[in-house]
Coordinates of C-alpha atoms and ligand atoms in Angstrom, one line a residue:
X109 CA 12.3 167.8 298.7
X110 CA 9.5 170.7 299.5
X111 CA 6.4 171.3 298.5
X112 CA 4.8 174.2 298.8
X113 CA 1.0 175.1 297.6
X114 CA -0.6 178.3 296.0
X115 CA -3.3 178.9 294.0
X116 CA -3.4 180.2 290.3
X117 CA -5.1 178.7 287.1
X118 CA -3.4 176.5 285.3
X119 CA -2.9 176.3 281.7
X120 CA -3.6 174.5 278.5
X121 CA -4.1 170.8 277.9
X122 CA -2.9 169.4 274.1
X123 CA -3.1 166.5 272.1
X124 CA 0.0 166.9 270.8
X125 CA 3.2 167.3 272.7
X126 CA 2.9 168.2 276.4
X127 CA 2.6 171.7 277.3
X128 CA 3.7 173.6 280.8
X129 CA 0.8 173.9 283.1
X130 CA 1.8 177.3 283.4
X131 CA 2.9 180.3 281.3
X132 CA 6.3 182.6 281.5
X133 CA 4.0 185.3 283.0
X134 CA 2.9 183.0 286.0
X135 CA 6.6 181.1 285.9
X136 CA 8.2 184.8 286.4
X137 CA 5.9 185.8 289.1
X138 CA 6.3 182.6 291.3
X139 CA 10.6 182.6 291.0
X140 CA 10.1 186.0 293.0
X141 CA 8.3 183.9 295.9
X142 CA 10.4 180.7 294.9
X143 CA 14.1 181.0 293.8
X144 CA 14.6 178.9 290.6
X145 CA 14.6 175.7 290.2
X146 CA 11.0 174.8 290.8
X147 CA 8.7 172.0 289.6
X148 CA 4.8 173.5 289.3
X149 CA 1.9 171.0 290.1
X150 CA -1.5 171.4 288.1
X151 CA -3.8 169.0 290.3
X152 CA -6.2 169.5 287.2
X153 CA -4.0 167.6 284.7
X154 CA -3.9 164.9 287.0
X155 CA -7.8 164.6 287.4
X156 CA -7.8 164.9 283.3
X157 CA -5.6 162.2 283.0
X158 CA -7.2 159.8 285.9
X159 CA -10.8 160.8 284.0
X160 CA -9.5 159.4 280.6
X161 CA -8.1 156.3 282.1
X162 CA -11.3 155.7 283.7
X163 CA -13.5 156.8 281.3
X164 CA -11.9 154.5 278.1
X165 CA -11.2 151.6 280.7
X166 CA -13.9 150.8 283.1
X167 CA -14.1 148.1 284.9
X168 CA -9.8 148.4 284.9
X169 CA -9.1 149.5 289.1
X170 CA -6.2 152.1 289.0
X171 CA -3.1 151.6 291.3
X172 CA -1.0 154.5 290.8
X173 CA 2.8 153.2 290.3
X174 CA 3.9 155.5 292.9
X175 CA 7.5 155.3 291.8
X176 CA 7.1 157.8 288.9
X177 CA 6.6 160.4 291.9
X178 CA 6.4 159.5 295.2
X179 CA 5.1 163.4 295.7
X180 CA 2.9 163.3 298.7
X181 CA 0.5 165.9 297.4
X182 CA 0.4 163.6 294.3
X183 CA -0.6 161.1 296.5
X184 CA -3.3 163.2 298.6
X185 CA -4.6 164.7 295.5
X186 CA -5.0 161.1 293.8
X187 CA -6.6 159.0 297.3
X188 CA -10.0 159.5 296.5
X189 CA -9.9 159.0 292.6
X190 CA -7.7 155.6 292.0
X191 CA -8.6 152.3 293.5
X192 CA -5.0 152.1 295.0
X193 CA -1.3 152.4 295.1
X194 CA 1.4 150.1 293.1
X195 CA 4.5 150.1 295.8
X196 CA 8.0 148.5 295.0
X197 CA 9.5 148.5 298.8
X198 CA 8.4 149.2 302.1
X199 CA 9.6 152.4 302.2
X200 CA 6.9 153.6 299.9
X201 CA 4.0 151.4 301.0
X202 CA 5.0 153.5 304.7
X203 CA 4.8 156.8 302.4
X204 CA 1.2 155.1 301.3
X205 CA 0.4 154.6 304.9
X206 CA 1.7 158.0 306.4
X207 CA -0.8 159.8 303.3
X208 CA -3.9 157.5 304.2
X209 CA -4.0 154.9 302.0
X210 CA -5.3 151.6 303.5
X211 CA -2.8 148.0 303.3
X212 CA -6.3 146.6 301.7
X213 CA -5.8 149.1 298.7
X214 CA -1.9 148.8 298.3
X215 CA -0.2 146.0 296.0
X216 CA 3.7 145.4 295.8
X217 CA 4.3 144.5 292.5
X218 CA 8.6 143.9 293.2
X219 CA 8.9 140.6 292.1
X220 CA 12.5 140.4 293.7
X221 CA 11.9 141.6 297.5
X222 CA 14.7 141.4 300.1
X223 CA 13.0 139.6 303.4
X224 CA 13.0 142.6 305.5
X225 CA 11.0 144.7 302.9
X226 CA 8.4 141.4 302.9
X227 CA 8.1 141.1 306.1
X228 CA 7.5 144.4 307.3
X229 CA 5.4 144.6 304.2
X230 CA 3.4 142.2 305.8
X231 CA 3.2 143.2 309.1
X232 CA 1.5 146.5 307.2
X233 CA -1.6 144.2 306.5
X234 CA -0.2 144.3 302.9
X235 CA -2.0 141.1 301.0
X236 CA -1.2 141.4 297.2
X237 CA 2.4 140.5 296.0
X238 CA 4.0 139.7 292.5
X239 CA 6.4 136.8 291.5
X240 CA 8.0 135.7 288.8
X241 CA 10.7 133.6 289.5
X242 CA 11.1 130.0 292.0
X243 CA 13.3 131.4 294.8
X244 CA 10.8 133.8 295.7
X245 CA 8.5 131.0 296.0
X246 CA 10.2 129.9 299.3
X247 CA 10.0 133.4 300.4
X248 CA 6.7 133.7 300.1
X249 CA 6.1 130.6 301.7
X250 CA 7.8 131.4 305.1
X251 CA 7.1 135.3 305.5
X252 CA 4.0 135.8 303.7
X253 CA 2.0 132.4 302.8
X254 CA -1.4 133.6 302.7
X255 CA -1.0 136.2 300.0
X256 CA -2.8 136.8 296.8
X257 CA 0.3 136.2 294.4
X258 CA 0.2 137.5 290.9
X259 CA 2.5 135.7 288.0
X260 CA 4.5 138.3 286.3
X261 CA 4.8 137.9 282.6
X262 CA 7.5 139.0 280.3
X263 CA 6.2 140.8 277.5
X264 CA 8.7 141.2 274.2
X265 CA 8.0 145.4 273.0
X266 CA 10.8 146.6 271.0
X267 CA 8.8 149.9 270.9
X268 CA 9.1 150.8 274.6
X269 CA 11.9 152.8 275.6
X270 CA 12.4 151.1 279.2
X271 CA 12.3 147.6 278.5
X272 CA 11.3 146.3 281.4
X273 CA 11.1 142.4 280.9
X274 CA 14.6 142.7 280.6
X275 CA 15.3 142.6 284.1
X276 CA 11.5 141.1 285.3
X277 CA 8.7 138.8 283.9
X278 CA 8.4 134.8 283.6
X279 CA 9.6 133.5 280.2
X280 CA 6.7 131.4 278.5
X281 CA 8.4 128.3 279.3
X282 CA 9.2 129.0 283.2
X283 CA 5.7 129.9 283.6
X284 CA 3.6 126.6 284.6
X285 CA 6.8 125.3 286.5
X286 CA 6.6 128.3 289.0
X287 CA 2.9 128.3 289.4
X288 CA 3.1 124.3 289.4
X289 CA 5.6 125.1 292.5
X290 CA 3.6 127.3 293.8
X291 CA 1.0 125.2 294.3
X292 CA 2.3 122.5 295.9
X293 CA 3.5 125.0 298.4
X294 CA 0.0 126.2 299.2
X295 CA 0.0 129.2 298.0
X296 CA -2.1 131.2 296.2
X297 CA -1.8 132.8 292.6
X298 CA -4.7 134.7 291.7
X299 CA -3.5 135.4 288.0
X300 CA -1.3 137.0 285.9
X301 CA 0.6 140.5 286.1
X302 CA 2.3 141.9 282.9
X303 CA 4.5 145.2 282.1
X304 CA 4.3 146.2 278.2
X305 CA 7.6 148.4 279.1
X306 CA 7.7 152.1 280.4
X307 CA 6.9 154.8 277.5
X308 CA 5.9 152.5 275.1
X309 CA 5.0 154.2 272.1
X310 CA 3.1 151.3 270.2
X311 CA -0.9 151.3 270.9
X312 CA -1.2 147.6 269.6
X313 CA 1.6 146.1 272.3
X314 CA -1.7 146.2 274.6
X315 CA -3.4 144.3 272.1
X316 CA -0.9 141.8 272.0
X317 CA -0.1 141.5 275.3
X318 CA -3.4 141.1 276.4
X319 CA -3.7 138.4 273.9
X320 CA -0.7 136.4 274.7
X321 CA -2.1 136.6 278.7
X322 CA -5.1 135.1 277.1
X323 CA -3.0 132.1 276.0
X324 CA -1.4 131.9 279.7
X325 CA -5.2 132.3 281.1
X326 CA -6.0 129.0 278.9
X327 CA -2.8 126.8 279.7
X328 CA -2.6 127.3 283.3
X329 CA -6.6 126.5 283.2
X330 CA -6.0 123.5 281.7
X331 CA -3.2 122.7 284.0
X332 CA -6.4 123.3 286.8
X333 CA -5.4 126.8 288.2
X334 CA -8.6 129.1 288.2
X335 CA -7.3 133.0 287.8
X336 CA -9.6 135.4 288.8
X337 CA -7.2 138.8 288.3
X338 CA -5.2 140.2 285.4
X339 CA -2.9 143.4 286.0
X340 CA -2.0 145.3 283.1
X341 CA 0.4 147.3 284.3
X342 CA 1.8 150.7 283.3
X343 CA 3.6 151.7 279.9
X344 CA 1.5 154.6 278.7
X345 CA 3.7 157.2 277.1
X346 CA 3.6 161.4 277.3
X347 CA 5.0 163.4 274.4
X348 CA 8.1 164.5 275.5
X349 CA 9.4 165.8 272.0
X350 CA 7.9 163.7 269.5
X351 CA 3.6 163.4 269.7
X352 CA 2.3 160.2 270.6
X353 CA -1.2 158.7 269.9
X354 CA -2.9 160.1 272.8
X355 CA -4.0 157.9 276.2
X356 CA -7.1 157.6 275.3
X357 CA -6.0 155.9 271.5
X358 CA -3.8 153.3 274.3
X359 CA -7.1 152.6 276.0
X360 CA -9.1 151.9 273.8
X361 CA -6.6 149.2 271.8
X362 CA -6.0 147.8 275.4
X363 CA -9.8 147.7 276.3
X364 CA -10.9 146.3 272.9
X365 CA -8.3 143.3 273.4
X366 CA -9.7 142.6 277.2
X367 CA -13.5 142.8 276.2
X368 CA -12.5 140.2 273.5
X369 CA -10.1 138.2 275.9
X370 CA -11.4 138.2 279.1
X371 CA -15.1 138.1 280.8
X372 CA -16.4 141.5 282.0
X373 CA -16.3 140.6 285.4
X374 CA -12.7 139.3 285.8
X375 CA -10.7 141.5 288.7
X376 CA -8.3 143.9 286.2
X377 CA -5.9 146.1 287.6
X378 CA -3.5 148.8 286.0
X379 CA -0.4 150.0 287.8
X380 CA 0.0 153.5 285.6
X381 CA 2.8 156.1 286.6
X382 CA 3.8 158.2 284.1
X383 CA 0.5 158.8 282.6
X384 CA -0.9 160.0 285.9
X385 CA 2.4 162.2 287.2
X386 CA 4.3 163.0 283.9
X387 CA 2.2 165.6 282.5
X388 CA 0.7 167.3 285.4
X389 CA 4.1 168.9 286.4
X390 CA 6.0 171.8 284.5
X391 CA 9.9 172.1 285.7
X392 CA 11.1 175.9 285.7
X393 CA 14.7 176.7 285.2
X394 CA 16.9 180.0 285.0
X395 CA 20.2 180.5 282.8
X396 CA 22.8 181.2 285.2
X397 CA 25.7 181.2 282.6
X398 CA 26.8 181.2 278.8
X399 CA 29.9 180.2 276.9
X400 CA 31.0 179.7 273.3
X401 CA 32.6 176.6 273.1
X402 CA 34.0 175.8 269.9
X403 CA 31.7 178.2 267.9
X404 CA 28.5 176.5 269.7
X405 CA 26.8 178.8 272.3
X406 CA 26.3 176.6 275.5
X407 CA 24.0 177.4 278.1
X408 CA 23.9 177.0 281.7
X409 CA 21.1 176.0 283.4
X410 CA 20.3 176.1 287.5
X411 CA 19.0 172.1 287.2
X412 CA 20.6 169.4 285.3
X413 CA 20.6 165.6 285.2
X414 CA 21.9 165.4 289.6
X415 CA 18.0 166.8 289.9
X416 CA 14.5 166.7 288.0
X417 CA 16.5 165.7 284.8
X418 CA 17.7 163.0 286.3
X419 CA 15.5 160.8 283.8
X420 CA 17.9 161.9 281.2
X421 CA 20.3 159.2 282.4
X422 CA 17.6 157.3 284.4
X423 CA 14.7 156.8 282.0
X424 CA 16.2 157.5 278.9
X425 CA 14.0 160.9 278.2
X426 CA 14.7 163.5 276.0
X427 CA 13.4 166.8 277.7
X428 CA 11.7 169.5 276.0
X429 CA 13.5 173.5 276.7
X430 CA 10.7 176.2 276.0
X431 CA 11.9 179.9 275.8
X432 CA 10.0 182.9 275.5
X433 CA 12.3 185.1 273.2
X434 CA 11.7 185.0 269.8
X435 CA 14.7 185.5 267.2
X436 CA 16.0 182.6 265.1
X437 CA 16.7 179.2 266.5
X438 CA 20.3 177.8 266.9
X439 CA 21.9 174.8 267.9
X440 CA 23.1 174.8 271.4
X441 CA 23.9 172.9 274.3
X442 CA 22.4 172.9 278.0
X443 CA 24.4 172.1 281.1
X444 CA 23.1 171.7 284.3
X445 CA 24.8 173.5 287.2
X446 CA 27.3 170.6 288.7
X447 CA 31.0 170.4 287.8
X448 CA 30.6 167.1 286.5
X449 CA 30.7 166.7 282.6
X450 CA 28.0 164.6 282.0
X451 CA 25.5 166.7 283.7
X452 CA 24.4 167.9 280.0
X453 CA 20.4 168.4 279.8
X454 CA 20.2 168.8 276.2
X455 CA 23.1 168.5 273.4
X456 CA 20.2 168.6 270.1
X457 CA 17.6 171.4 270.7
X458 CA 17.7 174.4 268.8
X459 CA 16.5 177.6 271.1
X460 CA 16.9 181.7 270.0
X461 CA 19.7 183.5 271.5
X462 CA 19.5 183.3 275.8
X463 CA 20.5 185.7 278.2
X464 CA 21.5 185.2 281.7
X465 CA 18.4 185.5 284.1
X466 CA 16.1 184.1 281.3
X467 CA 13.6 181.3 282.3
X468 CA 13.0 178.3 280.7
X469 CA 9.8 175.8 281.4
X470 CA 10.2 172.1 280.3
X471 CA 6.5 170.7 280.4
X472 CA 6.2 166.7 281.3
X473 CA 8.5 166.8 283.9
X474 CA 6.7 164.8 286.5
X475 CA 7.4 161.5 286.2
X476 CA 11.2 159.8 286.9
X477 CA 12.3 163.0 287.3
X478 CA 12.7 164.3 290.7
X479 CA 12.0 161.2 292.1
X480 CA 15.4 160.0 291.4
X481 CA 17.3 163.4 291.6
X482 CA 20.1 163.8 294.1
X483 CA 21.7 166.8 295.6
X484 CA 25.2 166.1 293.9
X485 CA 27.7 168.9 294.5
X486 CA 25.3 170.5 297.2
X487 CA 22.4 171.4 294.5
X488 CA 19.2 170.8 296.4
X489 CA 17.0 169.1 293.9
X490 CA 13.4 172.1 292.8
X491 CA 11.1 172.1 295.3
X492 CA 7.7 171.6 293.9
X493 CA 4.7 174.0 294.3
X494 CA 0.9 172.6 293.7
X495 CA -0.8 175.2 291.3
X496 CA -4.6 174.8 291.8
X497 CA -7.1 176.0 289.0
X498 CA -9.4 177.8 291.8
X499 CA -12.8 177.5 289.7
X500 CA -12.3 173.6 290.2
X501 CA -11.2 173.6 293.9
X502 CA -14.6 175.3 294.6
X503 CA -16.5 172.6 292.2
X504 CA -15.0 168.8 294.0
X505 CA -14.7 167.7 297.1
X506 CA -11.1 166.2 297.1
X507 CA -9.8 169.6 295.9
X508 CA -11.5 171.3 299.1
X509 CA -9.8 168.9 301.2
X510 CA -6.3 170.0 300.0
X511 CA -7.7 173.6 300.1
X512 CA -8.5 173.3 303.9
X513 CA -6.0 171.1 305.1
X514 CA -2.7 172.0 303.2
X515 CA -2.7 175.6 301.7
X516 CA 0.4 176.3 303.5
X517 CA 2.6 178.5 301.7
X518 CA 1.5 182.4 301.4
X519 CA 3.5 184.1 298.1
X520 CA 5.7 186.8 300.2
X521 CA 5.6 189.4 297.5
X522 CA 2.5 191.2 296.2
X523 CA 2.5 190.7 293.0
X524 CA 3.1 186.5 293.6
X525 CA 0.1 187.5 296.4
X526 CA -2.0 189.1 292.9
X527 CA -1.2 185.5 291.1
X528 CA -3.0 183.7 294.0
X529 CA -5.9 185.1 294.3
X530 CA -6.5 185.3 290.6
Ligands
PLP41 C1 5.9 147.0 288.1 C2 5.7 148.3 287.6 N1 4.4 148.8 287.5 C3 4.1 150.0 287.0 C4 5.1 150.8 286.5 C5 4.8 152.2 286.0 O1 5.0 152.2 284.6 P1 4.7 153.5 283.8 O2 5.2 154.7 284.5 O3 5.3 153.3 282.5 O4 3.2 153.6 283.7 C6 6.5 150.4 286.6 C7 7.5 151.2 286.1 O5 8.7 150.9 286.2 C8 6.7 149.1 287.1 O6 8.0 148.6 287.2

């Protein structure tokens, strides 16, 4: 996976659904430096969204959940605005590492962790872990005793479309059992963590979570644990196709139910992904072929669900295909590139007629996208390219840094050289 960094200005951020961070004009210059597929970075949209998180929820420390995109510019770009990094494995707390980030500001929130990954986790100066279950009790206890634990709490959302506490999360009744066993291992739970579900599309779920970890706050207080830490977790959706109340409407439901659940000064933590890496990253595509198939005009596509749509199958998400030609829209059906039949991007959007050679953008591509993509029948999953909005690389210093350190790649062509210096 590449990455490669120019300079142009990026586009348009919406309330409504997510748009490209660039337009068809930019998308065409660029594919004659970078051959198509390609995923575009606007650093900017990342600042936006890190600004509204901390704006609506302060007080709230931000540990990116690095798993959405384990990008390493995302990660530079990101060190000096979020408290920290959410890891699930030891291979991405060592990404952490390699990119800067201190063990002090890391948590591992995998509340199933093989021993290797916990001890070398450890041995990284690692200090926060997650648990939710009695046999990682004992775990804990030989490789990693002096931790900071956090109880992980299953939270019931039927409006999340990755459900989460289906595979993680204490059940109410398992709860003071484990911390009970915890205890009298000697070891130390600091409070309670909690996952809503990923994409969830429901502002008041963080008002009822928050709530019900209220309830857990009381009971293991009475049972004589003092909790000094609640993390949040992640959930916050993007509008891939349909528009969703807008991260700042989830903020401020989830920071009205902590100012009325919890004391100010209580340690809260948030472990967002998608919010963060979703939006800030436009996918460009090319038709490389077209066929009538029973009447229905398909289209062929040079990225499909083996690359950045991988969250098709992965996370469940419905991508959006923008076109620049206008004409009437038809139903259709994109296919990635592969042999393999189920490599279909997109069976229900209605686009205008396509030619070969035409470029399509599909905004909100960041997140459980190429993280997960493969390169399945020798497709190379898109490189992506960090498109900086110069005006606001002058104005911060985190911007400069990238600017100085790791504007590698010069555009080979002119008129991708004119782009640049914009
Ligand atoms: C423990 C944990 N924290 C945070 C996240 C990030 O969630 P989201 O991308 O929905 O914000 C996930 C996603 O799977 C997770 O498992």
């Amino acid at each position: 996976m590449k990455t490669s960094i120019i300079s142009l200005e990026s586009g348009l951020l919406s309330n409504t659904l997510e748009q490209p961070v660039i337009n068809f004009a930019q998308a065409e210059l660029l594919s004659q430096t970078y051959p198509t597929p390609f995923l575009v970075l606007s650093p900017s949209r990342i600042i936006k969204s890190i600004s509204i998180l901390r704006e609506y929820l302060p007080g709230v420390k931000i540990f990116y959940a690095m798993k959405s995109n384990p990008n390493r510019e995302i990660l530079q770009i990101i060190k000096n605005l979020v408290d920290g990094i959410d890891v699930a494995s030891y291979g991405e707390s060592s990404i952490c590492q390699e990119v800067g980030f201190s063990s002090d500001n890391i948590i591992h929130t995998n509340p199933v962790k093989n021993e290797f990954d916990l001890e070398c986790s450890v041995k990284q100066g690692i200090k926060w872990f997650v648990i939710d279950n009695m046999e990682e009790i004992k775990k804990i206890k030989r490789l990693a005793p002096y931790s900071n634990l956090l109880l992980r709490i299953a939270i019931t959302n039927p409006h999340c479309i990755v459900n989460l506490s289906a595979k993680f999360g204490a059940q109410e009744r398992d709860i003071l059992p484990i911390l009970k066993k915890a205890r009298s291992e000697g070891l130390n739970v600091r409070g309670i963590s909690l996952h809503v579900g990923s994409q969830s599309t429901e502002p008041d779920i963080y008002y009822s979570a928050v709530k019900y970890a209220r309830k857990i706050f009381d009971e293991a207080n009475t049972a004589g644990f003092t909790f000094d830490t609640l993390d949040v977790g992640g959930g916050f959706p993007i509008s891939y196709r349909d528009a969703l109340p807008t991260l700042s409407q989830f903020c401020t439901v989830l920071g009205n139910g902590l100012r009325e659940f919890f004391p100010d000064d209580l340690n809260f933590l948030m472990e967002p992904g998608r919010c963060i890496s979703g939006g800030c990253i436009t996918l460009v595509t090319r038709v490389i072929g077209r066929a009538i198939r029973n009447g229905i005009p398909w289209y062929y596509i040079d990225d499909g669900v083996y690359g950045a749509f991988s969250g098709k199958l992965f996370d469940h998400c419905d991508y959006r295909l923008v076109s620049n030609r206008s004409g009437s829209l038809e139903e259709c059906v994109v296919a990635g590139p592969t042999c393999d039949s189920i490599d279909i991007v997109s069976h229900n959007q209605r686009l205008p007629q396509l030619e070969v050679g035409d470029l399509l953008l599909s905004p909100g591509m960041g997140a459980y996208t190429i993280a997960s993509a493969t390169s399945f029948n020798g497709f190379a999953p898109p490189r992506t390219i960090v498109v900086h909005n110069e005006n606001q690389i002058r104005g911060g210093n985190l911007n400069n840094k990238i600017i100085n350190g790791r504007l590698r790649a010069y555009p080979k062509t002119p008129a991708a050289r004119k782009v640049m210096n914009a």
